[in-house]
Coordinates of C-alpha atoms and ligand atoms in Angstrom, one line a residue:
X1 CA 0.0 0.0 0.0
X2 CA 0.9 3.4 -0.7
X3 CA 1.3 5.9 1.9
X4 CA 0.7 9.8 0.5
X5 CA 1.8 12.3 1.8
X6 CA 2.9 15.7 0.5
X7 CA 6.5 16.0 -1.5
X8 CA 8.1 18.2 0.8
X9 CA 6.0 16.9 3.9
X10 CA 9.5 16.0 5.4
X11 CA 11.6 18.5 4.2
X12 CA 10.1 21.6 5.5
X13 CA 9.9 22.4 8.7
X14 CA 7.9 25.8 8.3
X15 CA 6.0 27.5 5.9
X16 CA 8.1 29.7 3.8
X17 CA 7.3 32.8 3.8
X18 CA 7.3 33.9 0.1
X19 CA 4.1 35.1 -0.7
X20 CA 2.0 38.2 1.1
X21 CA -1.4 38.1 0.7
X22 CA -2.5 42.5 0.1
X23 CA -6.3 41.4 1.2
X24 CA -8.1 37.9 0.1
X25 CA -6.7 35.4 3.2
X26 CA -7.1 38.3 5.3
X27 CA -10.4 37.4 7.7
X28 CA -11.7 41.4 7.3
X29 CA -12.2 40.5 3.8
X30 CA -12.8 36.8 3.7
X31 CA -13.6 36.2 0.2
X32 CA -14.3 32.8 -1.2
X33 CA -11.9 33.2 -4.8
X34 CA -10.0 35.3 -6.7
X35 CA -9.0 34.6 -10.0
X36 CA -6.5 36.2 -12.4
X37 CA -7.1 36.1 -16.0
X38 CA -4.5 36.4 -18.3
X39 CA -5.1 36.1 -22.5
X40 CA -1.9 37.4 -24.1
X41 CA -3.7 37.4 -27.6
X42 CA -6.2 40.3 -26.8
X43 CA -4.3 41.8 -23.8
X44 CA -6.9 40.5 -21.0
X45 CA -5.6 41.0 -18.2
X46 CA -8.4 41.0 -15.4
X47 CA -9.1 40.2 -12.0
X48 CA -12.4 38.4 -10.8
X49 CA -13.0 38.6 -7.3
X50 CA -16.2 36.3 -5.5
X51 CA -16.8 37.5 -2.3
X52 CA -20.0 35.4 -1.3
X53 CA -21.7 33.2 -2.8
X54 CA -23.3 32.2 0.5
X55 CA -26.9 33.6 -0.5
X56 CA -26.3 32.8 -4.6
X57 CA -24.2 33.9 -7.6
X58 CA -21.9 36.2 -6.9
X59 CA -23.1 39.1 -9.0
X60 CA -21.4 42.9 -9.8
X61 CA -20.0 44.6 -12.7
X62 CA -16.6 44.7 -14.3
X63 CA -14.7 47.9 -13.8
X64 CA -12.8 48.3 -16.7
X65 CA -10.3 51.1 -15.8
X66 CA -6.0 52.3 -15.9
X67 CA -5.0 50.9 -13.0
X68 CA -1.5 52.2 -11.8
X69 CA -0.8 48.8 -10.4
X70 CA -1.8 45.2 -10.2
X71 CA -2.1 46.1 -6.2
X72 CA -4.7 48.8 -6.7
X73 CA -6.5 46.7 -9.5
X74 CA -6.5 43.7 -6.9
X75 CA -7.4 46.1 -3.8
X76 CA -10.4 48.0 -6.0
X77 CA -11.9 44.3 -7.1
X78 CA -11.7 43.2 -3.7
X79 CA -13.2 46.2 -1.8
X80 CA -15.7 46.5 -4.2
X81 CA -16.8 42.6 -4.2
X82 CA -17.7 42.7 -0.6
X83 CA -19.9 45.8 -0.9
X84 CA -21.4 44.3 -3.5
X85 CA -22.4 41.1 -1.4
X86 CA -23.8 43.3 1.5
X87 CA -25.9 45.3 -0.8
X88 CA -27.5 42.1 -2.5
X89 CA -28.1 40.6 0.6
X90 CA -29.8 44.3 1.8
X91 CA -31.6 44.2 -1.0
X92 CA -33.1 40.8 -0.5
X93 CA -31.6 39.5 -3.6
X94 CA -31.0 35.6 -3.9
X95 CA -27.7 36.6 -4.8
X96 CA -23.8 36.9 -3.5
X97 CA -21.6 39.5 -3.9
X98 CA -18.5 39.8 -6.7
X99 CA -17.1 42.1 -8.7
X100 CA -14.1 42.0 -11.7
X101 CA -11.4 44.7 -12.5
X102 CA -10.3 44.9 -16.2
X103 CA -6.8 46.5 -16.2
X104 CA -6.4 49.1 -19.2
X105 CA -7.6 52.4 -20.8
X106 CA -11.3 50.8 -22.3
X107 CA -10.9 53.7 -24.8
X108 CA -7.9 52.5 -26.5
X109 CA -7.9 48.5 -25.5
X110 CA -11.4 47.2 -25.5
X111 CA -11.7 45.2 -28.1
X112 CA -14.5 42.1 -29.1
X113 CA -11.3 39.5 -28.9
X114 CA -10.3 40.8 -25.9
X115 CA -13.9 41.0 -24.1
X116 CA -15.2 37.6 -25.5
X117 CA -11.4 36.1 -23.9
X118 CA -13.0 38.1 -20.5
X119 CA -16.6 36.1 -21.1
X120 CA -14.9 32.7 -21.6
X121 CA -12.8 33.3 -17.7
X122 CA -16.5 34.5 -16.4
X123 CA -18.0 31.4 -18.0
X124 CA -14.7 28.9 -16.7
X125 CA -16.5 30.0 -13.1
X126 CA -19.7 28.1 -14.3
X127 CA -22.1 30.5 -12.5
X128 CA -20.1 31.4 -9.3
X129 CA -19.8 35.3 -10.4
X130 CA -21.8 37.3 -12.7
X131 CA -20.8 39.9 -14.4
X132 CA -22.7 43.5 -15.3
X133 CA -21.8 47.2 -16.5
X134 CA -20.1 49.2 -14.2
X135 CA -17.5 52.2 -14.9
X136 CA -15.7 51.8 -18.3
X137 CA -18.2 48.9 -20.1
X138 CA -21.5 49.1 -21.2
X139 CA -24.3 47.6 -22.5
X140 CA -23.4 47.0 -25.8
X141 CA -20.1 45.2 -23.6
X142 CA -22.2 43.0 -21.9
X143 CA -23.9 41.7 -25.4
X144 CA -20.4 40.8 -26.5
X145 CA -19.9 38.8 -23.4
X146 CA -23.1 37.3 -23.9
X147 CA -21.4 35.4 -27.0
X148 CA -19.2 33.3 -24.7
X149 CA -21.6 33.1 -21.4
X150 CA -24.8 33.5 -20.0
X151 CA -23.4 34.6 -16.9
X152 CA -24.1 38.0 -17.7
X153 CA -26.7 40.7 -17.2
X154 CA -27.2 44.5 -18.4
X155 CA -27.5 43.6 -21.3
X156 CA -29.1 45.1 -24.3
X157 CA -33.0 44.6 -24.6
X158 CA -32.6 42.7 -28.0
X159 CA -30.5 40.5 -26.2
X160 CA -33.1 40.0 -23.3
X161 CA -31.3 42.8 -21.1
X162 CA -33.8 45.0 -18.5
X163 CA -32.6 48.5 -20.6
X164 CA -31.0 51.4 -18.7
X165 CA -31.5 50.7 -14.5
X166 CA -31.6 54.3 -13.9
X167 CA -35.2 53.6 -14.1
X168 CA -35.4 51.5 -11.2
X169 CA -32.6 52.9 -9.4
X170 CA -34.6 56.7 -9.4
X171 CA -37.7 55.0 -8.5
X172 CA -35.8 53.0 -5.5
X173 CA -34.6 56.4 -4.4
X174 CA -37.8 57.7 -4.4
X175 CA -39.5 54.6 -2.5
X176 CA -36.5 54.8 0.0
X177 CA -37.1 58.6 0.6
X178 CA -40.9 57.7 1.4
X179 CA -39.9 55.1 3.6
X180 CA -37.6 58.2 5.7
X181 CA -40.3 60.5 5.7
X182 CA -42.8 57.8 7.3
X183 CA -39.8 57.2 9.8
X184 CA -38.9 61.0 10.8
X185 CA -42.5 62.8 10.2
X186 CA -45.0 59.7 10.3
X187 CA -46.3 60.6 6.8
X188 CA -45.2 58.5 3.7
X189 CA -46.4 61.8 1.4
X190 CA -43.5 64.1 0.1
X191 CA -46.3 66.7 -0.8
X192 CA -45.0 69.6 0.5
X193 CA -41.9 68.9 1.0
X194 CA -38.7 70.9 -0.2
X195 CA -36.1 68.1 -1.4
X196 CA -32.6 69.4 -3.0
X197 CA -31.4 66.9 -5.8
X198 CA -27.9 67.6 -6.0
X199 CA -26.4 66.2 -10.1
X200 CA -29.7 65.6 -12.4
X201 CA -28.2 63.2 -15.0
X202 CA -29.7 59.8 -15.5
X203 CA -31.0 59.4 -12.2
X204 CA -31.1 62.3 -10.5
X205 CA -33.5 63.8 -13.1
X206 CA -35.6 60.9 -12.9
X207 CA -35.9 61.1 -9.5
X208 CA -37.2 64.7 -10.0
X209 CA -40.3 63.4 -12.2
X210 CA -41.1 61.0 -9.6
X211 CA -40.9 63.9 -6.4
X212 CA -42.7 66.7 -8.7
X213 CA -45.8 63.8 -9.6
X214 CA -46.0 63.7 -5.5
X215 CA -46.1 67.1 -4.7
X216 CA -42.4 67.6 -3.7
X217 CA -40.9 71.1 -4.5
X218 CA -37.5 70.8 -6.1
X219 CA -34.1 72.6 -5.6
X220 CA -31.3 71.1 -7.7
X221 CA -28.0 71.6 -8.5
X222 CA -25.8 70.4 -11.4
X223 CA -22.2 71.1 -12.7
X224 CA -23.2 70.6 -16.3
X225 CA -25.4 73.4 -17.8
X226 CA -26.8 70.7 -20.4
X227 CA -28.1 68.5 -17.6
X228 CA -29.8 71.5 -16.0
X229 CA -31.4 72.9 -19.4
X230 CA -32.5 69.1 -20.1
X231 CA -34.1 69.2 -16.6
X232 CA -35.7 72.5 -17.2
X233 CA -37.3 71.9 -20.5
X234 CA -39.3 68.8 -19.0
X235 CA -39.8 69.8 -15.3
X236 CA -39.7 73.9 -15.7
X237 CA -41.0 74.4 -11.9
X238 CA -38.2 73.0 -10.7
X239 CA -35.5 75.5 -8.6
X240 CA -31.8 75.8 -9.6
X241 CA -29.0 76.8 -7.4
X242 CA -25.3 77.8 -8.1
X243 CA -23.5 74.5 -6.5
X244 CA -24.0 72.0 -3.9
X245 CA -22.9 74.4 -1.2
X246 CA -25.1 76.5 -1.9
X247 CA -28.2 73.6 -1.8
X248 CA -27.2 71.8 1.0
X249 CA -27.4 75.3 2.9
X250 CA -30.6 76.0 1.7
X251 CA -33.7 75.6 3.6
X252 CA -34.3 71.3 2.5
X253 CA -36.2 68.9 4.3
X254 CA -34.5 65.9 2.3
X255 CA -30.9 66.8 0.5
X256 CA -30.3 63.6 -2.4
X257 CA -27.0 63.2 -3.6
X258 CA -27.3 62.0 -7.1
X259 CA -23.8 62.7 -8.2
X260 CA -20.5 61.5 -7.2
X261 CA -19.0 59.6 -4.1
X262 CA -17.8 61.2 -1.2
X263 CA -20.9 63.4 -1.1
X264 CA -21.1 64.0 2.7
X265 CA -17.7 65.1 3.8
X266 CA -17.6 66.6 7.6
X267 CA -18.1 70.4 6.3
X268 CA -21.2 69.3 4.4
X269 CA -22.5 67.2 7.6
X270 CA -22.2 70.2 9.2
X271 CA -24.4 72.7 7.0
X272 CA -26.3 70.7 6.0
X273 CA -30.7 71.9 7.1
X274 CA -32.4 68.9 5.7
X275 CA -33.4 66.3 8.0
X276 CA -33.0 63.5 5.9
X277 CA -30.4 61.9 3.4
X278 CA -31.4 60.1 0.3
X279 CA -29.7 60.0 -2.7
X280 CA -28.2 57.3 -5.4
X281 CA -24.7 58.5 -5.6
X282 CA -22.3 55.4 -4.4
X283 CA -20.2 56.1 -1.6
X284 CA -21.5 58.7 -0.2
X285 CA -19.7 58.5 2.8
X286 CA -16.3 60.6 2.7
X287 CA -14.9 58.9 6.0
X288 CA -17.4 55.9 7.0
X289 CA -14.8 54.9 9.7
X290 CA -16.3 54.8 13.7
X291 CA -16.8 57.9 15.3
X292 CA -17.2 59.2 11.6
X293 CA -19.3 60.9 9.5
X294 CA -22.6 58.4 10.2
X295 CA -22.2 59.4 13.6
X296 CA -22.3 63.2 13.6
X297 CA -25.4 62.8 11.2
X298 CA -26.8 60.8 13.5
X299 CA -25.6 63.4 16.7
X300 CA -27.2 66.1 14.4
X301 CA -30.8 64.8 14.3
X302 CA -30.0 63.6 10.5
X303 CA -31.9 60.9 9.3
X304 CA -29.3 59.2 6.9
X305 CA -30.7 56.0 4.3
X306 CA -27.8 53.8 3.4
X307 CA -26.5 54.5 0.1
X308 CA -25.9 50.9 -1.0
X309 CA -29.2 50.3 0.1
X310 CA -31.2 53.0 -1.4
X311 CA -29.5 53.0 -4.8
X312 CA -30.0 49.3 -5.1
X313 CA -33.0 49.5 -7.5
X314 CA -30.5 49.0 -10.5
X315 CA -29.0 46.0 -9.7
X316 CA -32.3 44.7 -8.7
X317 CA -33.2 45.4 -12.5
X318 CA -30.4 43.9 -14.0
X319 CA -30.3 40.7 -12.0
X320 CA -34.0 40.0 -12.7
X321 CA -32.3 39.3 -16.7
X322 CA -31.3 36.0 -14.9
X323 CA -35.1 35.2 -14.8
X324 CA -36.2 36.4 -17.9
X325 CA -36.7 40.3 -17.2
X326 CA -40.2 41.0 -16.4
X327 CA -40.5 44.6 -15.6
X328 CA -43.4 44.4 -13.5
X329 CA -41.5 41.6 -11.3
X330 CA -38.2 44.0 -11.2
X331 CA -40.6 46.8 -10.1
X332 CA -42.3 44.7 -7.4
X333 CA -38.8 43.6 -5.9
X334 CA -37.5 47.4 -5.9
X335 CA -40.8 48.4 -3.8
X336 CA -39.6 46.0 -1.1
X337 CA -36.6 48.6 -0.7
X338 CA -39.4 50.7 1.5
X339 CA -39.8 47.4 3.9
X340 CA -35.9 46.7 3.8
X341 CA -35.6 50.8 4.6
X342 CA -38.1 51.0 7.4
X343 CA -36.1 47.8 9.0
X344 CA -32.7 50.0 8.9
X345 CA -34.3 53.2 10.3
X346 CA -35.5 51.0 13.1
X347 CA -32.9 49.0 13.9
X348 CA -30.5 52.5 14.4
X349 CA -33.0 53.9 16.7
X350 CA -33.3 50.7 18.6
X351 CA -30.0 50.0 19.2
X352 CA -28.9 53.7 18.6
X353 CA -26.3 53.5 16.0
X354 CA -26.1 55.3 13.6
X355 CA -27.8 53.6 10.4
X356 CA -25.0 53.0 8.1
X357 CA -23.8 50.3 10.9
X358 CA -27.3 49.2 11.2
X359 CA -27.1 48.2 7.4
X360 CA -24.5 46.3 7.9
X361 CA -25.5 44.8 10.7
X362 CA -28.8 43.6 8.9
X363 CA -26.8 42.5 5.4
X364 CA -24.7 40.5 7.8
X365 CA -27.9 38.8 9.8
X366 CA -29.0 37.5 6.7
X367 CA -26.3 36.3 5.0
X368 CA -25.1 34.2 8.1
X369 CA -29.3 33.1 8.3
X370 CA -30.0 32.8 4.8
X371 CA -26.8 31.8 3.7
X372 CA -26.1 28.8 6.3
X373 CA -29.6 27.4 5.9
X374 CA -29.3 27.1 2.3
X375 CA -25.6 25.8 2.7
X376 CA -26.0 22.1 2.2
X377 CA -29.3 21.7 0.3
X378 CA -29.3 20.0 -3.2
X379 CA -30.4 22.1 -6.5
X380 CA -28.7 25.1 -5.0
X381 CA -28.3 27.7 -7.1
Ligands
NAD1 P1 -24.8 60.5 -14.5 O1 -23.4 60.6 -14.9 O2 -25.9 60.3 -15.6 O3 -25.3 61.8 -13.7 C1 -24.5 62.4 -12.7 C2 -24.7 63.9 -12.8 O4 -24.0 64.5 -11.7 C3 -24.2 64.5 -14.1 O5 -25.3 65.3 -14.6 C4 -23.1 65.4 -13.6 O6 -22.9 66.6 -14.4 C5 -23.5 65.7 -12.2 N1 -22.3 66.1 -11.3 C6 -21.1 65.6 -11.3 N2 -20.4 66.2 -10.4 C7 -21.2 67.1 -9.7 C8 -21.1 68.0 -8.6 N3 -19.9 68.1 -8.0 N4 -22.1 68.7 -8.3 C9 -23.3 68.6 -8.9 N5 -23.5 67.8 -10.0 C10 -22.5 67.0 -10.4 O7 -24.8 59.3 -13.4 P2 -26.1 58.5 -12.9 O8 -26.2 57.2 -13.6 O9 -27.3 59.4 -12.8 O10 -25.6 58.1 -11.4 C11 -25.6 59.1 -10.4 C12 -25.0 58.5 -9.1 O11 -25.8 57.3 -8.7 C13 -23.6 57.9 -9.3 O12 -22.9 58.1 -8.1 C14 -23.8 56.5 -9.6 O13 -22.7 55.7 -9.2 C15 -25.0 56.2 -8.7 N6 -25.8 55.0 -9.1 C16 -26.3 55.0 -10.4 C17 -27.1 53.9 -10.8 C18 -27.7 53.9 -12.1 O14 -28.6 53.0 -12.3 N7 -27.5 54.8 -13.0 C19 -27.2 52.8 -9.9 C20 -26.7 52.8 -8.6 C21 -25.9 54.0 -8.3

């Protein structure tokens, strides 16, 4: 009989101490697998990160983008995986959390050999992640990657895609923000209300239809002139001020960052009048760290709804192209957000933290719930 045992099982004495891990092995990240994908014909060179697949496919978009490094490519795919598997899970998705990196300029090195050599890696995983649009691809991407997996949503509607998510993403805004003003003035109405919508591109100017059909009045603020025109020639009622200082000092019962990240910064925080924060923009949160930002809203009587949370009606969208997109169905899922936003609101004031921490807190309930009951059962998905 043969005994195995490892080649160098008698050799080495300790682990040799070649390779340091910048993030995957380390437990504050935890994620399942991390794959590099290398095609020297086309000049792929990508990084797929799975975070979770504890509640389903790991689903988020590729970021396709001039990384200085391999480190920051690896460190961007890996931070952006895990938020994507807390915001799923917030969301009430069946789904886990992952995200991909493409390393290069998309506007000089995306090419169909090069993304259909991206959608054979993606299908090699045989379901684990899912890819989508995220800064530097697009839809017409994500068709082209359809021709070597299915594993792939946002796409284009000829292609069974859910079209642009900015519609469900506005109207999960708005749900969100109805879900506040239930929580802070016990009314679910906006009418009346002054709301300040600061960037009215794709979803901020939706969100403006949906707050002007309930009565909201409307401040907004925009760095591009053509975005404000647009917004003016449909919604002319609508106010325009000179900057974002200038709206979040105004007199605003709800302030929604539509724009970029890194929207509430301590100065901001500090002048800010509304008594809520909704808004789509991503990261919101210049310094999320304790005793942060989330706190001092929350010492100053501000109301804050989770970005990830609130903006979550896009990838709700897109993901329902895993079913079959039904828009009706995709709508039904993003009203939920008002349940899953009332749940946050409460949990903060229970416990009295600050509700960025009670998001997490509830993303991490159920993927530990969720995801361990489903663990061992056959057909899993
Ligand atoms: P967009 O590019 O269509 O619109 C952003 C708008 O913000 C533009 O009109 C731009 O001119 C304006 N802007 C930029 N900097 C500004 C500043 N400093 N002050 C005021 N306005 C400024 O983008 P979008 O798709 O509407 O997304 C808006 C935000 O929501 C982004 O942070 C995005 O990541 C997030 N988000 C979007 C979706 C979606 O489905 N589109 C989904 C989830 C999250």
């Amino acid at each position: 009989m043969t005994t195995l045992s490892r080649p160098d099982a008698h050799t080495r004495t300790a682990p040799v101490a070649t390779f340091r891990a910048p993030g995957p092995f380390d437990p504050a990240h935890g994620h399942e697998q991390v794959v590099y994908c290398n095609d020297a014909a086309s000049g792929l060179r990508a990084i797929i990160a799975v975070h979770s697949t504890a509640l389903g496919l790991a689903l988020g978009g590729t970021r396709y983008y001039p990384y200085e490094s391999e480190d920051d490519a690896l460190a961007d795919a890996l931070r952006l995986s895990k938020g994507m598997t807390y915001k799923n899970a917030l969301a009430g998705l069946d789904l886990g959390g992952g995200k991909a990196v493409i390393i290069g300029d998309p506007t000089r090195e995306k090419s169909e050999a090069l993304l259909r050599a991206y959608g054979r890696f993606v299908e090699s995983l045989g379901g684990r992640y899912v890819t989508a649009c995220d800064v530097g691809t697009y839809v017409a991407d994500m068709d082209v990657i359809h021709r070597e997996t299915d594993f792939v949503v946002g796409r284009s509607e000829p292609h069974g895609g859910a079209g642009d998510p900015s519609v469900l993403t506005a109207f999960g805004v708005f749900t969100a923000m109805r879900a506040c003003s239930d929580h802070v003035w016990g009314t679910v109405s906006l009418r009346g209300r002054t709301v300040g919508v600061a960037g009215v591109g794709k979803v901020g100017h939706l969100l403006v239809g949906h707050l002007l059909e309930a009565g909201a009045n409307v401040v907004v603020t925009d760095v591009s002139d053509a975005a404000v025109d647009r917004l003016r020639r449909s919604h002319p009622q609508v106010d325009v001020v000179a900057g974002t200082d200038a709206l979040v000092r105004a007199d605003l019962d709800v302030y929604a960052p539509c724009a970029l990240g890194g929207a509430l910064d301590a100065a901001t925080v500090e002048a800010l009048r509304a008594r809520v924060v909704c808004g789509s923009a991503n990261n919101q949160l210049a310094d999320d760290g304790e005793g942060g930002i989330p706190e001092r809203l929350l010492e100053r009587g501000i109301t804050y709804a989770p970005d990830y949370l609130v903006n979550s009606g896009g990838v709700i969208q897109v993901s329902d192209e895993l079913e079959g997109f039904v828009f009706e169905r995709a709508k039904h899922r993003v009203e939920k957000l008002f349940d899953a936003t009332v749940a946050v609101l409460r949990r903060a004031e229970e416990q009295g933290i600050s509700p960025a921490r009670a998001a997490d807190h509830l993303a991490e309930e159920r993927i530990t719930t969720i995801g361990s009951s489903r663990m061992y059962l056959p057909g899993r998905r």
